[in-house]
Coordinates of C-alpha atoms in Angstrom, one line a residue:
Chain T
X1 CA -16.9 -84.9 -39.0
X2 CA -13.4 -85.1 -40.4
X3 CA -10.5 -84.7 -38.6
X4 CA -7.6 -81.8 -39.4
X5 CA -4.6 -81.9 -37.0
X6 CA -2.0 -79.6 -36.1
X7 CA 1.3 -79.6 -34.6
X8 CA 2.9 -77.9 -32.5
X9 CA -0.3 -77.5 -30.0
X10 CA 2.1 -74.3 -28.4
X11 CA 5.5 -72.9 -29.3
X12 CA 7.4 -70.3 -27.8
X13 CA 10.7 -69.2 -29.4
X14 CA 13.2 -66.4 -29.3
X15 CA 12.7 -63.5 -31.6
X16 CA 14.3 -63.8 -35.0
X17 CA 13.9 -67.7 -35.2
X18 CA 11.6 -69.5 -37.6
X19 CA 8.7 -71.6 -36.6
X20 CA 6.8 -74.5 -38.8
X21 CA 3.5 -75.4 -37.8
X22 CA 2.3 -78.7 -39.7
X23 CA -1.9 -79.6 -40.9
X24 CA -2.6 -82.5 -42.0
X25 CA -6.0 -83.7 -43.2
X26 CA -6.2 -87.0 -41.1
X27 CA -9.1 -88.9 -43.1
X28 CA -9.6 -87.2 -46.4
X29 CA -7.8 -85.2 -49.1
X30 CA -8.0 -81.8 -48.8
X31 CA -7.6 -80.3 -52.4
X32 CA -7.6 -76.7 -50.7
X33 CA -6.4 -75.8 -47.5
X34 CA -6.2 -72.3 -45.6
X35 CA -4.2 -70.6 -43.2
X36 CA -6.0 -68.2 -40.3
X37 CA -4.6 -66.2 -37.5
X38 CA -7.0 -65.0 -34.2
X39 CA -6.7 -62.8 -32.0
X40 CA -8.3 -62.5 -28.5
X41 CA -12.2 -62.0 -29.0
X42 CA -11.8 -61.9 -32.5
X43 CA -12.9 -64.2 -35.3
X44 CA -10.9 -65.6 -37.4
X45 CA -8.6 -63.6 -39.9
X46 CA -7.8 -65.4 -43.7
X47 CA -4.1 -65.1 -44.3
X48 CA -3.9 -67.6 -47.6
X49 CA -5.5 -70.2 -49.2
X50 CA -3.6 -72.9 -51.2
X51 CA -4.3 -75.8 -53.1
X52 CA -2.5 -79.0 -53.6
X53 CA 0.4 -78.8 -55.9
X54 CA 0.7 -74.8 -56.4
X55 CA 1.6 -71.5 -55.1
X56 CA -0.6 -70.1 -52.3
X57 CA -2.8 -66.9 -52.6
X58 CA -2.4 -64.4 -49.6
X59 CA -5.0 -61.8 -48.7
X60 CA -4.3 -58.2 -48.8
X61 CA -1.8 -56.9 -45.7
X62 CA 0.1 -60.8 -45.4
X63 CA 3.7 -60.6 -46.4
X64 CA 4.0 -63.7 -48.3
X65 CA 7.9 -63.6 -47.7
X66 CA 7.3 -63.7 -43.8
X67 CA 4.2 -66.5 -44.0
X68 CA 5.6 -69.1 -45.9
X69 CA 3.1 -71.9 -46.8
X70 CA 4.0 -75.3 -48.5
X71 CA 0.6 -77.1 -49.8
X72 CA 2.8 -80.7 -51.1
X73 CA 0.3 -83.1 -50.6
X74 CA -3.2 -83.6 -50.5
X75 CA -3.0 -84.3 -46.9
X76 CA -0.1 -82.1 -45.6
X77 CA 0.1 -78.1 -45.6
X78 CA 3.0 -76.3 -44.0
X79 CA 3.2 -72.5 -42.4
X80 CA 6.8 -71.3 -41.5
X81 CA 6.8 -68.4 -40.0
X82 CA 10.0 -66.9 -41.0
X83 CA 12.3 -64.4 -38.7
X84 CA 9.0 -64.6 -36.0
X85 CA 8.6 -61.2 -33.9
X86 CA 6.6 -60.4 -30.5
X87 CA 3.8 -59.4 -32.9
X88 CA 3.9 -62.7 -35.0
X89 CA 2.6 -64.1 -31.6
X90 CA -1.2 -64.9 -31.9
X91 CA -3.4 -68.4 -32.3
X92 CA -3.0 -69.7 -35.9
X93 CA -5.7 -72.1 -37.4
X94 CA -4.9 -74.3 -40.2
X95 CA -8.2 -75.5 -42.0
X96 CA -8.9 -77.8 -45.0
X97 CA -11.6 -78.6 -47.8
X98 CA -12.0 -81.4 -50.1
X99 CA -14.1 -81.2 -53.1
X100 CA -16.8 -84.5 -53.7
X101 CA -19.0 -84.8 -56.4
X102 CA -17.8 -81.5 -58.5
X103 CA -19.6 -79.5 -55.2
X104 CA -17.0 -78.4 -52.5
X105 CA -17.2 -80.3 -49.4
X106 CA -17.5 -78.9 -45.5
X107 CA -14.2 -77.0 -44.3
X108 CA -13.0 -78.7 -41.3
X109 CA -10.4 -77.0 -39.0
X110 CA -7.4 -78.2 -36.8
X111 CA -7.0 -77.3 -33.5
X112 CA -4.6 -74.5 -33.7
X113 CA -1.1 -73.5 -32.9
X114 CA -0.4 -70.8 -29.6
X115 CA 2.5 -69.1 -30.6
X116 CA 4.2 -67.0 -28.3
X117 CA 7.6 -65.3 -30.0
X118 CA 9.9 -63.6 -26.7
Chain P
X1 CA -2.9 -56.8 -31.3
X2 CA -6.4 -57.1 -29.8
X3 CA -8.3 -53.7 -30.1
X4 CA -9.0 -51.8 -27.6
X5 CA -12.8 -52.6 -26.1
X6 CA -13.6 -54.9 -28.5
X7 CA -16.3 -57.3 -27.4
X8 CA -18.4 -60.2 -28.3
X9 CA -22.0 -60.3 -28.6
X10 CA -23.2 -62.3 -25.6
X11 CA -25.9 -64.7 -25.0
X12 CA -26.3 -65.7 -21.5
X13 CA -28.8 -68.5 -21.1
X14 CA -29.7 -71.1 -18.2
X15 CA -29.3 -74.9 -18.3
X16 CA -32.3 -76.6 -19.8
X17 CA -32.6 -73.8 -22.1
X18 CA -33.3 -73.4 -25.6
X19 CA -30.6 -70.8 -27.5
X20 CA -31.0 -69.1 -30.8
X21 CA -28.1 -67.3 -32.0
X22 CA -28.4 -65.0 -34.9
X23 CA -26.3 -63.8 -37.8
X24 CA -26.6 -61.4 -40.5
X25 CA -24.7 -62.6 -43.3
X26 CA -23.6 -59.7 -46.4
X27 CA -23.5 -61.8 -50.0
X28 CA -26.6 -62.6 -51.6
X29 CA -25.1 -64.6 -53.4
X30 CA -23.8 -67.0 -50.9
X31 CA -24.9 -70.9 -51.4
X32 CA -23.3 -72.6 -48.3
X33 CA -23.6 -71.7 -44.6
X34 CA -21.9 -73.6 -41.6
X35 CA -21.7 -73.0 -38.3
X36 CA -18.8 -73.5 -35.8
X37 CA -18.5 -73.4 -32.0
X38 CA -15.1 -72.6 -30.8
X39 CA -13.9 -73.3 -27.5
X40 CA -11.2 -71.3 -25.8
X41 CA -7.8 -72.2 -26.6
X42 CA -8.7 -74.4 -29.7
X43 CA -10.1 -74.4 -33.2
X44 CA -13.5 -74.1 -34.7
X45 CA -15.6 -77.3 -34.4
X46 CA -18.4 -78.2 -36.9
X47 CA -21.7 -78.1 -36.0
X48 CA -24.2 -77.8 -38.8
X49 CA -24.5 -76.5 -42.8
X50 CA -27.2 -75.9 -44.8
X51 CA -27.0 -75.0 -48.6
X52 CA -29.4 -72.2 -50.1
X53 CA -31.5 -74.9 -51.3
X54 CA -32.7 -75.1 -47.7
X55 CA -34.3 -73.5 -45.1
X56 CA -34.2 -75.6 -42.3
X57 CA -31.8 -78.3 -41.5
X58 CA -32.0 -80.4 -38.1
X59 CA -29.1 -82.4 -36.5
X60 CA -28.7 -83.4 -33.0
X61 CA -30.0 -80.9 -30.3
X62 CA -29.5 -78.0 -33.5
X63 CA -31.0 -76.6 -35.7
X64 CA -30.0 -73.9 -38.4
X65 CA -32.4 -71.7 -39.8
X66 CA -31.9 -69.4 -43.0
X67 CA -33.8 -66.9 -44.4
X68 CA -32.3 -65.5 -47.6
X69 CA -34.8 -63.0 -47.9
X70 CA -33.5 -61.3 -45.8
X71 CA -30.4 -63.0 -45.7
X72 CA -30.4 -63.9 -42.1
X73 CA -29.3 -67.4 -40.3
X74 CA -30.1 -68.5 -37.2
X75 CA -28.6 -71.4 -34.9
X76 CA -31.3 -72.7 -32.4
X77 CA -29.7 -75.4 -29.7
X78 CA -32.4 -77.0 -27.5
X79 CA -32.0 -78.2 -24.2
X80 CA -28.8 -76.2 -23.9
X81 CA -26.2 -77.2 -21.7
X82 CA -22.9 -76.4 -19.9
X83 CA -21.1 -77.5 -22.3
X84 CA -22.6 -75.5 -25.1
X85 CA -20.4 -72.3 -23.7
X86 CA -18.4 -71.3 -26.4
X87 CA -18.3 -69.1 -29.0
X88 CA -20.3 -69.8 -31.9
X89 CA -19.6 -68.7 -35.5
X90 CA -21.7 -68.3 -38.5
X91 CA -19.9 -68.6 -42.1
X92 CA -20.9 -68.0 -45.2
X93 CA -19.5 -68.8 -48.9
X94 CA -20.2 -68.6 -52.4
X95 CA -18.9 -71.0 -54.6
X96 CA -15.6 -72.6 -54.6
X97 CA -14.4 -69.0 -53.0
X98 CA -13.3 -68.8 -49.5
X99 CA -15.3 -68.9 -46.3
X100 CA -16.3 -65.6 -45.0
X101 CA -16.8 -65.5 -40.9
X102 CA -19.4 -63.5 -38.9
X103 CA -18.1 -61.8 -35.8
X104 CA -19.2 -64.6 -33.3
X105 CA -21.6 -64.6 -30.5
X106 CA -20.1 -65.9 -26.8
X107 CA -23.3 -68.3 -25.2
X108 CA -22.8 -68.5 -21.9
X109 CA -24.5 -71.4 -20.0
X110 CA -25.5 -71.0 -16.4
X111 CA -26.3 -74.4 -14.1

C-alpha cells in the first residue's frame, strides 16, 4: 500500500507552546488529506479535512484557531497545534487520499504523533 | 479524556485459528468499505476494501465480506496468528465524503 509519514513520532512540550506535526504522502499525491485525534480505546475522531491548495473544513466542536492545518502541496499537510494545553495531549493521525480515474482512491494513514503537553 | 468504562468489543481466539470480526455499518448509501488493523502506539494499517459492487473480496489470509442487505461487513482472517492482535476497524464512505469509522473490535491471539 502507500506509504503516509509523520513527524514528530512523540513530542512533549510545556504548556502554552505550539507544536507542528508534519504528513507527507511518500509515493503519491494526496489531493485530500485529513487530520484525526484518538483517544485510549477509542477510534478515531475527524477533526478536518483539506484539500490541496485551499482552506481546511473542521468538524463541529474543533476550534479552527487552535488546530491550524496548512494543506500546500500535494504531498505535504501541516497541523500546528497552537498555545497546546494538558488536554491538547492525545495520539493524532494524519491520513491522505488521492483520487485516480475520476473514483477516489484508498485512504492511507501515517503513523501518528504522541503528544504529551506538561 | 478517555471515558469512564469505555471498552472495546473483544475477540479472543487461538493461534491456528480462523477470526471473523463483524461490523454494522449505518449509511445505505455507502459505496466503499475498508478495513484497518491498528496496532498500539501507531496508526491504522490497510488491510482490505471492497466497493458495493462486491460482495466478497479475497487478499492474503483475508477476506471481507458485505452484505448490504442488511448492511453488514465482516472481516474473516484464516489461520490467525500472533501477530494478528490488534485492533481492527471497519470504515465506511459514500462518495468523495469522508470516511466514517466503526468502534473497533480488539482480536486477541493466544499461542
Amino acid at each position: 500500500g502507500a506509504v503516509v509519514s509523520q513527524h514528530p513520532s512523540r513530542v512533549i512540550c510545556k504548556s502554552g507552546t505550539s507544536v507542528k506535526i508534519e504528513c507527507r504522502s511518500l509515493d503519491f499525491q494526496a489531493t485530500t488529506m485529513f487530520w484525526y485525534r484518538q483517544f485510549p480505546k477509542q477510534s478515531l475522531m475527524l477533526m478536518a479535512t483539506s484539500n490541496e491548495g485551499s482552506k481546511a473544513t473542521y468538524e463541529q466542536g474543533v476550534e479552527k484557531d487552535k488546530f491550524l492545518i496548512n494543506h500546500a502541496s500535494l504531498t505535504l499537510s501541516t497541523l500546528t497545534v497552537t498555545s497546546a494545553h494538558p488536554e491538547d495531549s492525545s495520539f493524532y493521525i494524519c491520513s491522505a487520499r488521492g483520487v485516480s480515474g475520476g473514483v477516489q482512491e484508498t485512504q492511507y494513514f501515517g503513523p501518528g504523533t504522541r503528544l504529551l503537553v506538561l | 479524556g478517555e471515558s469512564v468504562g469505555l471498552h472495546l468489543p473483544t475477540l479472543s481466539v487461538q493461534e491456528g485459528d480462523n477470526s471473523i470480526i463483524n461490523c454494522a455499518y449505518s449509511n445505505s448509501a455507502s459505496d466503499y468499505f475498508i478495513w484497518y488493523k491498528q496496532e498500539s502506539g501507531k496508526g491504522p494499517q490497510f488491510i482490505i476494501d471492497i466497493r458495493s459492487n462486491m460482495d466478497k473480496r479475497q487478499g492474503q489470509r483475508v477476506t471481507v465480506l458485505l452484505n448490504k442487505t442488511v448492511k453488514h461487513l465482516s472481516l474473516q482472517i484464516a489461520a490467525t496468528q500472533p501477530g494478528d492482535s490488534a485492533v481492527y476497524f471497519c470504515a465506511e464512505i459514500e462518495g468523495y465524503s469522508t470516511l466514517t469509522f466503526g468502534k473497533g473490535t480488539m482480536l486477541l491471539v493466544s499461542p
